[in-house]
């Protein structure tokens, strides 16, 4: 009996110490890797970041794997994109996590899109127009200046839940913003010669990116959001692209290549495959290098064209 | 001239007396100071250089000065705040476009205020003039500042509006408030569900229909599930309304109301599930309460429209019942604080009714007549413990294992019990370059056993005995191309005593199918069932064409 008690106490001690070790750093779960990369910039070595969606996959359809329930259970903060990109997989994970800290209304629940100017907010909802996001296009992290807004917000929240390191986070934010600003002018300089270039994308993934770097998206290979390209739509798209002088077809990594390549062949445009999240290709291990890579890909494709 | 001097001296005398007088008064009664505070100017050239002002008067001027300074300061702050607000808005909307330099505004006021020490403050005429001048200057200054700020604000507002307009041309502007700070929740104010839109409740309607053709005349004796295609021709399998949302910060709720039309054309309505789930109990606990599907195995809690096949596995229909095992009750679950997902469930539910098929069901099994049973003590409830664990084998592969048991009394006698036990496994591979969730492969298997104490039935001539049965199914779904899934399922159940139709006979079944999802919100499925009824040595062939639609919000997928 006595030994049983001792074993029990040892177990409890073990669990308690283990829990406290775990909590030495803030546990942060971000729904997508680009949100995760922003937290890393602000929190640096004071945070442990987990991203749920894989950088290479379609973020609309992510498996609600039970292993994420465990991560969310121990999380001090959850960063949700907020424009229903995660609606198909996040709610069950949050319910399973039983974690008060990350529920809406608490400082540990961050809606990243708050304060971001949202594009493509539908005036009315009608699924006959495809799977339209009722709160607007959720791919806002593809505009680096939105990254700045998100970073500021995350910094505020980090300061709120971890006051004693507040100044540390603020310095990191300042540093990040300064680096981003500097990089941003570089990117602008690089893309300047191609302002007004007309492009076609596969899905409506790039409106934020295109707007920021003055590209014009004249159409998508998908006839409607979430509906794969149909022959009828492609037949309409090809003459339109020729008319408009579309130079690029921008597609995400996870898309099939057959139709984009067919359309490219017919129209003389070039297919550019871009990652849409940090870590999508190995050169893109943080938010800034992600744009470095994307802009370079884009610019070299356009240079090759002209 | 002399008279003048006398006058002057006299005047000075009067002044000093009255001043001294007023000084003494001022300490007692300040209001009375008002009396003779008229400033006087002498034509005399010697005096003209000095202006004597009463201290209170001087103070008043100083006060006025300070007041103006404060006013300026206030205005400056006010403008600065408004400027900042505008700038924030613009930064959010179209940032860099408007390059706003924040010039620190310098109010043109000399900070030093003349000392107020002695009885009579003497200022030179020029000084006085200069003070007055300064005051006037400040006034115009203020006006200028106001005009300046107004014009700047106007300019900002214009660019802001221009930006807004420009943006509105191709896009809509976020309706979200710019301040993301969480608001303190008060009990009077309900909250919206995580990721729900602008209503407190998500609502959806799901219709599931099937057209069936079969070599079996009576599909009802072949298909074990209550929502399976049950006749040649068409079947409304399931018309389900789902409502869910956050109740308050502590609970979320869900209700599934089912409409069904049976093969005699009778409509029926049933509450399939209605329960609340706690969101943040301490110690990793979670409570689910209401009426809900029992946490047994993998398929039992899944609603028919989410199945990978058009019908239920035989073993589920036979052991857990045509409608699945569900009843009013409570479930407590605990998430182990380990790095590997492990969750323990413990469910207590009522043990009677059609939805507790192997328990206190009015239609007793194994040819027995149901006896009148009651809940006499805690052991007459239905208990279902379950443990499940899951881990990611690789980045793309995840497995989940579970073990469940369900035990409670059955209706064949006073002290007759049933025990169902099962093991389940789910394995999934999904490409890390998945588009729309494709391609993927899943493999799901369940094995169940049942120990049924069948009581004595004198009328039917059946004695008290213990029945052991088992069954299994295993299914593979392969999402080989976006929107397309191919599936294959194998079923086996052993034979039951006293069985009169294929629902109780030993049999095995093979079901290949192909499903096409035009979108997430609709599907069309073609399935073929090869039924081998081992008991009669006969085979049956069935073909189902199933279609589904979903209106409204799409619930999140469970793994």
mmCIF file of N, CA, C and O in Angstrom, chain A residues 18 54 56-58 61-67 69-70 73-74 83-84 87-88 91-92 95 98-100 103-105 109 113-119 121 127 131 145 153 157 160 228 254-255, chain B residues 92 95 171-176 180-182 194-195 197 252 279-280 284-286 333 335 337-338 341 343 390 392 395 398 400 428 430 432-437 483 520-521 552 556-559:
data_model
loop_
_atom_site.group_PDB
_atom_site.id
_atom_site.type_symbol
_atom_site.label_atom_id
_atom_site.label_comp_id
_atom_site.label_asym_id
_atom_site.label_seq_id
_atom_site.Cartn_x
_atom_site.Cartn_y
_atom_site.Cartn_z
ATOM 1 N N UNK A 18 6.923 17.874 -15.630
ATOM 2 C CA UNK A 18 6.889 17.804 -17.081
ATOM 3 C C UNK A 18 6.027 18.924 -17.656
ATOM 4 O O UNK A 18 6.382 19.590 -18.603
ATOM 5 N N UNK A 54 -0.289 21.782 -43.727
ATOM 6 C CA UNK A 54 1.037 21.601 -44.342
ATOM 7 C C UNK A 54 1.224 22.714 -45.369
ATOM 8 O O UNK A 54 0.279 23.085 -46.061
ATOM 9 N N UNK A 56 2.425 22.714 -48.191
ATOM 10 C CA UNK A 56 2.277 22.336 -49.592
ATOM 11 C C UNK A 56 0.858 21.987 -49.968
ATOM 12 O O UNK A 56 0.539 21.866 -51.137
ATOM 13 N N UNK A 57 -0.015 21.805 -48.975
ATOM 14 C CA UNK A 57 -1.342 21.287 -49.327
ATOM 15 C C UNK A 57 -2.362 22.411 -49.456
ATOM 16 O O UNK A 57 -2.122 23.550 -49.074
ATOM 17 N N UNK A 58 -3.504 22.048 -49.983
ATOM 18 C CA UNK A 58 -4.610 22.971 -50.134
ATOM 19 C C UNK A 58 -5.161 23.281 -48.738
ATOM 20 O O UNK A 58 -5.688 22.401 -48.072
ATOM 21 N N UNK A 61 -8.668 22.172 -47.270
ATOM 22 C CA UNK A 61 -8.986 20.790 -46.906
ATOM 23 C C UNK A 61 -7.821 20.179 -46.133
ATOM 24 O O UNK A 61 -6.905 19.627 -46.723
ATOM 25 N N UNK A 62 -7.882 20.326 -44.853
ATOM 26 C CA UNK A 62 -6.814 19.812 -44.000
ATOM 27 C C UNK A 62 -7.441 18.765 -43.088
ATOM 28 O O UNK A 62 -8.589 18.922 -42.669
ATOM 29 N N UNK A 63 -6.701 17.692 -42.837
ATOM 30 C CA UNK A 63 -7.253 16.676 -41.944
ATOM 31 C C UNK A 63 -7.187 17.126 -40.493
ATOM 32 O O UNK A 63 -6.151 17.605 -40.038
ATOM 33 N N UNK A 64 -8.294 16.935 -39.791
ATOM 34 C CA UNK A 64 -8.337 17.285 -38.369
ATOM 35 C C UNK A 64 -7.715 16.144 -37.564
ATOM 36 O O UNK A 64 -8.375 15.454 -36.808
ATOM 37 N N UNK A 65 -6.425 15.938 -37.749
ATOM 38 C CA UNK A 65 -5.756 14.805 -37.114
ATOM 39 C C UNK A 65 -5.765 14.944 -35.590
ATOM 40 O O UNK A 65 -5.518 16.035 -35.063
ATOM 41 N N UNK A 66 -6.025 13.845 -34.893
ATOM 42 C CA UNK A 66 -6.089 13.928 -33.428
ATOM 43 C C UNK A 66 -4.806 14.470 -32.790
ATOM 44 O O UNK A 66 -4.861 15.041 -31.705
ATOM 45 N N UNK A 67 -3.677 14.307 -33.473
ATOM 46 C CA UNK A 67 -2.440 14.807 -32.868
ATOM 47 C C UNK A 67 -2.505 16.315 -32.656
ATOM 48 O O UNK A 67 -1.860 16.858 -31.751
ATOM 49 N N UNK A 69 -5.202 17.858 -31.694
ATOM 50 C CA UNK A 69 -6.003 18.076 -30.485
ATOM 51 C C UNK A 69 -5.054 18.189 -29.292
ATOM 52 O O UNK A 69 -5.214 19.049 -28.427
ATOM 53 N N UNK A 70 -4.043 17.319 -29.295
ATOM 54 C CA UNK A 70 -3.065 17.344 -28.200
ATOM 55 C C UNK A 70 -2.314 18.672 -28.191
ATOM 56 O O UNK A 70 -2.126 19.291 -27.140
ATOM 57 N N UNK A 73 -4.564 21.368 -26.995
ATOM 58 C CA UNK A 73 -4.841 21.207 -25.567
ATOM 59 C C UNK A 73 -3.780 21.906 -24.728
ATOM 60 O O UNK A 73 -4.064 22.456 -23.675
ATOM 61 N N UNK A 74 -2.550 21.903 -25.225
ATOM 62 C CA UNK A 74 -1.451 22.500 -24.458
ATOM 63 C C UNK A 74 -1.116 23.902 -24.922
ATOM 64 O O UNK A 74 -0.142 24.495 -24.460
ATOM 65 N N UNK A 83 -11.071 33.898 -41.845
ATOM 66 C CA UNK A 83 -12.018 34.121 -42.936
ATOM 67 C C UNK A 83 -12.577 32.794 -43.454
ATOM 68 O O UNK A 83 -12.801 32.622 -44.635
ATOM 69 N N UNK A 84 -12.772 31.862 -42.534
ATOM 70 C CA UNK A 84 -13.413 30.582 -42.830
ATOM 71 C C UNK A 84 -12.584 29.675 -43.734
ATOM 72 O O UNK A 84 -13.115 28.718 -44.279
ATOM 73 N N UNK A 87 -12.717 26.520 -41.697
ATOM 74 C CA UNK A 87 -14.024 26.098 -41.159
ATOM 75 C C UNK A 87 -14.255 24.595 -41.267
ATOM 76 O O UNK A 87 -14.956 24.009 -40.453
ATOM 77 N N UNK A 88 -13.630 23.986 -42.257
ATOM 78 C CA UNK A 88 -13.857 22.563 -42.461
ATOM 79 C C UNK A 88 -13.065 21.659 -41.536
ATOM 80 O O UNK A 88 -13.270 20.448 -41.538
ATOM 81 N N UNK A 91 -12.922 23.662 -36.162
ATOM 82 C CA UNK A 91 -13.863 23.625 -35.032
ATOM 83 C C UNK A 91 -13.806 22.341 -34.195
ATOM 84 O O UNK A 91 -13.812 22.402 -32.972
ATOM 85 N N UNK A 92 -13.720 21.179 -34.876
ATOM 86 C CA UNK A 92 -13.675 19.936 -34.109
ATOM 87 C C UNK A 92 -12.412 19.815 -33.283
ATOM 88 O O UNK A 92 -12.415 19.249 -32.194
ATOM 89 N N UNK A 95 -12.901 21.991 -30.208
ATOM 90 C CA UNK A 95 -13.808 21.347 -29.253
ATOM 91 C C UNK A 95 -13.081 20.234 -28.511
ATOM 92 O O UNK A 95 -13.183 20.119 -27.292
ATOM 93 N N UNK A 98 -10.428 21.116 -25.376
ATOM 94 C CA UNK A 98 -10.853 21.447 -24.000
ATOM 95 C C UNK A 98 -9.954 22.510 -23.378
ATOM 96 O O UNK A 98 -9.569 22.402 -22.222
ATOM 97 N N UNK A 99 -9.609 23.519 -24.117
ATOM 98 C CA UNK A 99 -8.657 24.507 -23.620
ATOM 99 C C UNK A 99 -9.309 25.887 -23.598
ATOM 100 O O UNK A 99 -9.534 26.502 -24.629
ATOM 101 N N UNK A 100 -9.578 26.350 -22.397
ATOM 102 C CA UNK A 100 -10.231 27.646 -22.205
ATOM 103 C C UNK A 100 -9.451 28.785 -22.854
ATOM 104 O O UNK A 100 -10.015 29.704 -23.432
ATOM 105 N N UNK A 103 -10.188 29.718 -26.578
ATOM 106 C CA UNK A 103 -11.565 29.885 -27.045
ATOM 107 C C UNK A 103 -11.814 31.348 -27.408
ATOM 108 O O UNK A 103 -11.195 32.249 -26.834
ATOM 109 N N UNK A 104 -12.732 31.586 -28.337
ATOM 110 C CA UNK A 104 -13.017 32.965 -28.743
ATOM 111 C C UNK A 104 -13.352 33.839 -27.536
ATOM 112 O O UNK A 104 -14.039 33.402 -26.615
ATOM 113 N N UNK A 105 -12.848 35.045 -27.573
ATOM 114 C CA UNK A 105 -13.102 35.977 -26.477
ATOM 115 C C UNK A 105 -11.973 36.045 -25.475
ATOM 116 O O UNK A 105 -11.960 36.904 -24.610
ATOM 117 N N UNK A 109 -6.924 33.577 -28.149
ATOM 118 C CA UNK A 109 -7.527 33.270 -29.442
ATOM 119 C C UNK A 109 -7.386 34.488 -30.345
ATOM 120 O O UNK A 109 -7.984 35.521 -30.109
ATOM 121 N N UNK A 113 -7.025 37.821 -39.319
ATOM 122 C CA UNK A 113 -7.515 38.702 -40.370
ATOM 123 C C UNK A 113 -8.151 39.979 -39.821
ATOM 124 O O UNK A 113 -8.482 40.875 -40.595
ATOM 125 N N UNK A 114 -8.344 40.075 -38.518
ATOM 126 C CA UNK A 114 -8.936 41.287 -37.964
ATOM 127 C C UNK A 114 -8.021 42.469 -38.267
ATOM 128 O O UNK A 114 -6.829 42.424 -38.004
ATOM 129 N N UNK A 115 -8.575 43.500 -38.836
ATOM 130 C CA UNK A 115 -7.775 44.676 -39.168
ATOM 131 C C UNK A 115 -7.168 44.619 -40.558
ATOM 132 O O UNK A 115 -6.586 45.586 -41.020
ATOM 133 N N UNK A 116 -7.318 43.481 -41.222
ATOM 134 C CA UNK A 116 -6.795 43.351 -42.579
ATOM 135 C C UNK A 116 -7.888 43.775 -43.560
ATOM 136 O O UNK A 116 -9.032 43.383 -43.403
ATOM 137 N N UNK A 117 -7.552 44.604 -44.537
ATOM 138 C CA UNK A 117 -8.577 44.957 -45.538
ATOM 139 C C UNK A 117 -8.895 43.744 -46.398
ATOM 140 O O UNK A 117 -8.042 43.247 -47.110
ATOM 141 N N UNK A 118 -10.121 43.274 -46.286
ATOM 142 C CA UNK A 118 -10.503 42.020 -46.920
ATOM 143 C C UNK A 118 -10.952 42.262 -48.356
ATOM 144 O O UNK A 118 -11.675 43.209 -48.640
ATOM 145 N N UNK A 119 -10.507 41.410 -49.252
ATOM 146 C CA UNK A 119 -10.911 41.503 -50.648
ATOM 147 C C UNK A 119 -11.997 40.485 -50.954
ATOM 148 O O UNK A 119 -12.132 39.480 -50.280
ATOM 149 N N UNK A 121 -15.244 40.370 -50.726
ATOM 150 C CA UNK A 121 -16.333 40.091 -49.799
ATOM 151 C C UNK A 121 -17.621 40.011 -50.608
ATOM 152 O O UNK A 121 -17.998 40.974 -51.255
ATOM 153 N N UNK A 127 -24.411 29.497 -53.385
ATOM 154 C CA UNK A 127 -23.421 28.464 -53.713
ATOM 155 C C UNK A 127 -23.453 28.102 -55.189
ATOM 156 O O UNK A 127 -22.577 27.381 -55.659
ATOM 157 N N UNK A 131 -17.891 27.671 -54.265
ATOM 158 C CA UNK A 131 -17.643 27.697 -52.835
ATOM 159 C C UNK A 131 -16.993 29.033 -52.454
ATOM 160 O O UNK A 131 -15.800 29.131 -52.245
ATOM 161 N N UNK A 145 2.223 43.404 -46.761
ATOM 162 C CA UNK A 145 1.834 44.461 -45.833
ATOM 163 C C UNK A 145 0.743 43.983 -44.882
ATOM 164 O O UNK A 145 0.612 44.493 -43.771
ATOM 165 N N UNK A 153 -0.594 42.713 -34.555
ATOM 166 C CA UNK A 153 -1.644 42.153 -33.710
ATOM 167 C C UNK A 153 -1.128 41.023 -32.837
ATOM 168 O O UNK A 153 -1.431 40.941 -31.647
ATOM 169 N N UNK A 157 -0.941 40.669 -28.690
ATOM 170 C CA UNK A 157 -1.492 39.560 -27.924
ATOM 171 C C UNK A 157 -0.416 38.852 -27.110
ATOM 172 O O UNK A 157 -0.649 38.441 -25.982
ATOM 173 N N UNK A 160 0.166 40.696 -24.172
ATOM 174 C CA UNK A 160 -0.941 40.563 -23.233
ATOM 175 C C UNK A 160 -0.828 39.285 -22.408
ATOM 176 O O UNK A 160 -1.052 39.306 -21.203
ATOM 177 N N UNK A 228 -13.444 22.386 -60.531
ATOM 178 C CA UNK A 228 -12.298 22.179 -61.433
ATOM 179 C C UNK A 228 -12.602 22.695 -62.842
ATOM 180 O O UNK A 228 -13.770 22.795 -63.239
ATOM 181 N N UNK A 254 0.041 22.557 -55.406
ATOM 182 C CA UNK A 254 -0.702 21.300 -55.290
ATOM 183 C C UNK A 254 -1.656 21.066 -56.452
ATOM 184 O O UNK A 254 -2.387 20.091 -56.471
ATOM 185 N N UNK A 255 -1.670 21.957 -57.437
ATOM 186 C CA UNK A 255 -2.600 21.790 -58.551
ATOM 187 C C UNK A 255 -2.082 20.794 -59.568
ATOM 188 O O UNK A 255 -0.866 20.647 -59.756
ATOM 189 N N UNK B 92 -4.118 51.024 -42.577
ATOM 190 C CA UNK B 92 -4.820 49.770 -42.773
ATOM 191 C C UNK B 92 -5.329 49.677 -44.190
ATOM 192 O O UNK B 92 -5.228 48.660 -44.846
ATOM 193 N N UNK B 95 -2.139 52.308 -46.761
ATOM 194 C CA UNK B 95 -0.931 52.750 -46.037
ATOM 195 C C UNK B 95 -0.045 53.773 -46.761
ATOM 196 O O UNK B 95 -0.475 54.898 -46.989
ATOM 197 N N UNK B 171 -13.272 45.777 -55.038
ATOM 198 C CA UNK B 171 -13.377 44.897 -53.878
ATOM 199 C C UNK B 171 -14.328 45.493 -52.866
ATOM 200 O O UNK B 171 -14.661 46.647 -52.925
ATOM 201 N N UNK B 172 -14.690 44.653 -51.953
ATOM 202 C CA UNK B 172 -15.456 45.159 -50.830
ATOM 203 C C UNK B 172 -14.509 45.328 -49.663
ATOM 204 O O UNK B 172 -13.474 44.693 -49.582
ATOM 205 N N UNK B 173 -14.890 46.200 -48.776
ATOM 206 C CA UNK B 173 -14.007 46.478 -47.657
ATOM 207 C C UNK B 173 -14.440 45.668 -46.450
ATOM 208 O O UNK B 173 -15.612 45.435 -46.234
ATOM 209 N N UNK B 174 -13.454 45.232 -45.732
ATOM 210 C CA UNK B 174 -13.741 44.397 -44.572
ATOM 211 C C UNK B 174 -14.681 45.081 -43.604
ATOM 212 O O UNK B 174 -14.490 46.224 -43.247
ATOM 213 N N UNK B 175 -15.706 44.356 -43.196
ATOM 214 C CA UNK B 175 -16.608 44.946 -42.220
ATOM 215 C C UNK B 175 -16.085 44.769 -40.806
ATOM 216 O O UNK B 175 -16.697 45.212 -39.855
ATOM 217 N N UNK B 176 -14.936 44.122 -40.700
ATOM 218 C CA UNK B 176 -14.466 43.809 -39.362
ATOM 219 C C UNK B 176 -13.933 45.054 -38.681
ATOM 220 O O UNK B 176 -13.358 45.925 -39.305
ATOM 221 N N UNK B 180 -8.760 44.517 -32.770
ATOM 222 C CA UNK B 180 -8.944 43.098 -32.584
ATOM 223 C C UNK B 180 -8.985 42.670 -31.118
ATOM 224 O O UNK B 180 -9.022 41.504 -30.826
ATOM 225 N N UNK B 181 -8.952 43.630 -30.225
ATOM 226 C CA UNK B 181 -8.917 43.267 -28.810
ATOM 227 C C UNK B 181 -10.155 42.464 -28.444
ATOM 228 O O UNK B 181 -11.260 42.776 -28.846
ATOM 229 N N UNK B 182 -9.978 41.397 -27.696
ATOM 230 C CA UNK B 182 -11.135 40.614 -27.301
ATOM 231 C C UNK B 182 -11.964 41.392 -26.286
ATOM 232 O O UNK B 182 -11.410 42.050 -25.407
ATOM 233 N N UNK B 194 -17.262 29.689 -33.005
ATOM 234 C CA UNK B 194 -15.976 29.810 -33.660
ATOM 235 C C UNK B 194 -16.154 29.636 -35.161
ATOM 236 O O UNK B 194 -16.740 28.669 -35.610
ATOM 237 N N UNK B 195 -15.657 30.582 -35.882
ATOM 238 C CA UNK B 195 -15.646 30.559 -37.344
ATOM 239 C C UNK B 195 -17.043 30.558 -37.967
ATOM 240 O O UNK B 195 -17.196 30.396 -39.149
ATOM 241 N N UNK B 197 -20.444 32.511 -39.129
ATOM 242 C CA UNK B 197 -20.589 33.834 -39.707
ATOM 243 C C UNK B 197 -21.230 34.804 -38.756
ATOM 244 O O UNK B 197 -20.715 35.083 -37.687
ATOM 245 N N UNK B 252 -21.147 24.105 -26.242
ATOM 246 C CA UNK B 252 -21.707 24.227 -27.579
ATOM 247 C C UNK B 252 -22.776 23.167 -27.742
ATOM 248 O O UNK B 252 -22.773 22.144 -27.046
ATOM 249 N N UNK B 279 -16.966 22.992 -23.143
ATOM 250 C CA UNK B 279 -15.796 23.475 -23.885
ATOM 251 C C UNK B 279 -14.548 23.585 -23.031
ATOM 252 O O UNK B 279 -13.439 23.582 -23.537
ATOM 253 N N UNK B 280 -14.696 23.776 -21.754
ATOM 254 C CA UNK B 280 -13.476 24.071 -20.990
ATOM 255 C C UNK B 280 -13.562 23.616 -19.549
ATOM 256 O O UNK B 280 -13.343 24.387 -18.637
ATOM 257 N N UNK B 284 -8.725 18.440 -18.290
ATOM 258 C CA UNK B 284 -8.890 17.802 -19.606
ATOM 259 C C UNK B 284 -10.160 16.978 -19.718
ATOM 260 O O UNK B 284 -10.218 16.028 -20.501
ATOM 261 N N UNK B 285 -11.144 17.294 -18.910
ATOM 262 C CA UNK B 285 -12.398 16.545 -18.973
ATOM 263 C C UNK B 285 -13.362 17.225 -19.939
ATOM 264 O O UNK B 285 -13.255 18.417 -20.204
ATOM 265 N N UNK B 286 -14.288 16.423 -20.426
ATOM 266 C CA UNK B 286 -15.326 16.984 -21.287
ATOM 267 C C UNK B 286 -16.608 16.208 -21.063
ATOM 268 O O UNK B 286 -16.590 14.991 -20.964
ATOM 269 N N UNK B 333 -15.508 12.373 -21.029
ATOM 270 C CA UNK B 333 -14.292 11.919 -21.701
ATOM 271 C C UNK B 333 -13.099 12.688 -21.174
ATOM 272 O O UNK B 333 -13.220 13.811 -20.690
ATOM 273 N N UNK B 335 -9.025 13.591 -21.975
ATOM 274 C CA UNK B 335 -7.886 13.610 -22.893
ATOM 275 C C UNK B 335 -6.622 13.449 -22.062
ATOM 276 O O UNK B 335 -6.327 14.290 -21.209
ATOM 277 N N UNK B 337 -2.963 13.672 -20.764
ATOM 278 C CA UNK B 337 -1.989 14.751 -20.997
ATOM 279 C C UNK B 337 -0.668 14.225 -21.532
ATOM 280 O O UNK B 337 0.397 14.552 -21.040
ATOM 281 N N UNK B 338 -0.748 13.389 -22.527
ATOM 282 C CA UNK B 338 0.456 12.797 -23.110
ATOM 283 C C UNK B 338 0.728 13.462 -24.449
ATOM 284 O O UNK B 338 -0.091 14.213 -24.955
ATOM 285 N N UNK B 341 -1.954 11.368 -28.819
ATOM 286 C CA UNK B 341 -3.388 11.523 -28.562
ATOM 287 C C UNK B 341 -3.978 10.246 -27.985
ATOM 288 O O UNK B 341 -3.936 9.181 -28.607
ATOM 289 N N UNK B 343 -7.571 9.243 -25.746
ATOM 290 C CA UNK B 343 -8.764 9.772 -25.120
ATOM 291 C C UNK B 343 -9.585 8.620 -24.566
ATOM 292 O O UNK B 343 -9.722 7.574 -25.199
ATOM 293 N N UNK B 390 -4.191 7.775 -31.222
ATOM 294 C CA UNK B 390 -3.839 8.062 -32.609
ATOM 295 C C UNK B 390 -2.463 8.700 -32.685
ATOM 296 O O UNK B 390 -2.073 9.449 -31.791
ATOM 297 N N UNK B 392 0.725 10.060 -35.746
ATOM 298 C CA UNK B 392 1.118 10.250 -37.132
ATOM 299 C C UNK B 392 2.337 9.380 -37.401
ATOM 300 O O UNK B 392 3.400 9.587 -36.818
ATOM 301 N N UNK B 395 4.616 12.054 -42.013
ATOM 302 C CA UNK B 395 3.976 13.337 -42.267
ATOM 303 C C UNK B 395 2.647 13.173 -42.997
ATOM 304 O O UNK B 395 1.737 13.975 -42.857
ATOM 305 N N UNK B 398 -1.497 8.704 -40.931
ATOM 306 C CA UNK B 398 -1.966 8.749 -39.552
ATOM 307 C C UNK B 398 -2.767 7.491 -39.260
ATOM 308 O O UNK B 398 -3.503 7.011 -40.124
ATOM 309 N N UNK B 400 -5.303 5.440 -36.218
ATOM 310 C CA UNK B 400 -6.119 5.606 -35.025
ATOM 311 C C UNK B 400 -6.607 4.222 -34.616
ATOM 312 O O UNK B 400 -7.106 3.466 -35.456
ATOM 313 N N UNK B 428 -4.990 6.425 -42.517
ATOM 314 C CA UNK B 428 -5.186 7.344 -43.638
ATOM 315 C C UNK B 428 -3.859 7.845 -44.178
ATOM 316 O O UNK B 428 -2.967 8.237 -43.419
ATOM 317 N N UNK B 430 -2.601 10.749 -46.892
ATOM 318 C CA UNK B 430 -3.024 11.855 -47.769
ATOM 319 C C UNK B 430 -1.775 12.550 -48.284
ATOM 320 O O UNK B 430 -0.879 12.876 -47.517
ATOM 321 N N UNK B 432 0.938 15.105 -49.417
ATOM 322 C CA UNK B 432 1.203 16.430 -48.872
ATOM 323 C C UNK B 432 0.999 17.529 -49.923
ATOM 324 O O UNK B 432 1.038 18.702 -49.611
ATOM 325 N N UNK B 433 0.784 17.114 -51.148
ATOM 326 C CA UNK B 433 0.394 18.079 -52.177
ATOM 327 C C UNK B 433 -1.093 17.932 -52.501
ATOM 328 O O UNK B 433 -1.502 18.039 -53.653
ATOM 329 N N UNK B 434 -1.890 17.663 -51.463
ATOM 330 C CA UNK B 434 -3.299 17.397 -51.699
ATOM 331 C C UNK B 434 -4.011 18.666 -52.148
ATOM 332 O O UNK B 434 -3.851 19.723 -51.544
ATOM 333 N N UNK B 435 -4.822 18.521 -53.198
ATOM 334 C CA UNK B 435 -5.665 19.627 -53.652
ATOM 335 C C UNK B 435 -7.102 19.240 -53.393
ATOM 336 O O UNK B 435 -7.562 18.205 -53.866
ATOM 337 N N UNK B 436 -7.798 20.038 -52.617
ATOM 338 C CA UNK B 436 -9.170 19.697 -52.267
ATOM 339 C C UNK B 436 -9.235 18.428 -51.427
ATOM 340 O O UNK B 436 -10.266 17.783 -51.355
ATOM 341 N N UNK B 437 -8.120 18.051 -50.811
ATOM 342 C CA UNK B 437 -8.096 16.848 -49.976
ATOM 343 C C UNK B 437 -7.764 15.575 -50.740
ATOM 344 O O UNK B 437 -7.714 14.494 -50.158
ATOM 345 N N UNK B 483 -12.252 14.849 -56.547
ATOM 346 C CA UNK B 483 -13.691 14.634 -56.623
ATOM 347 C C UNK B 483 -14.107 13.178 -56.828
ATOM 348 O O UNK B 483 -15.290 12.874 -56.829
ATOM 349 N N UNK B 520 -18.197 19.918 -52.554
ATOM 350 C CA UNK B 520 -18.283 19.441 -51.182
ATOM 351 C C UNK B 520 -19.722 19.229 -50.739
ATOM 352 O O UNK B 520 -19.983 18.619 -49.713
ATOM 353 N N UNK B 521 -20.650 19.809 -51.475
ATOM 354 C CA UNK B 521 -22.029 19.877 -50.994
ATOM 355 C C UNK B 521 -22.968 18.910 -51.706
ATOM 356 O O UNK B 521 -24.163 18.938 -51.494
ATOM 357 N N UNK B 552 -26.909 24.882 -46.769
ATOM 358 C CA UNK B 552 -26.529 25.561 -45.530
ATOM 359 C C UNK B 552 -25.094 25.282 -45.146
ATOM 360 O O UNK B 552 -24.281 24.890 -45.975
ATOM 361 N N UNK B 556 -17.786 20.819 -39.796
ATOM 362 C CA UNK B 556 -16.382 20.441 -39.912
ATOM 363 C C UNK B 556 -16.259 18.920 -39.940
ATOM 364 O O UNK B 556 -17.064 18.213 -39.349
ATOM 365 N N UNK B 557 -15.252 18.446 -40.664
ATOM 366 C CA UNK B 557 -15.034 17.007 -40.750
ATOM 367 C C UNK B 557 -14.312 16.510 -39.515
ATOM 368 O O UNK B 557 -13.429 17.170 -38.993
ATOM 369 N N UNK B 558 -14.699 15.314 -39.099
ATOM 370 C CA UNK B 558 -13.963 14.657 -38.023
ATOM 371 C C UNK B 558 -12.932 13.763 -38.661
ATOM 372 O O UNK B 558 -13.108 13.311 -39.789
ATOM 373 N N UNK B 559 -11.865 13.516 -37.957
ATOM 374 C CA UNK B 559 -10.877 12.599 -38.521
ATOM 375 C C UNK B 559 -11.368 11.177 -38.311
ATOM 376 O O UNK B 559 -11.831 10.827 -37.241
#
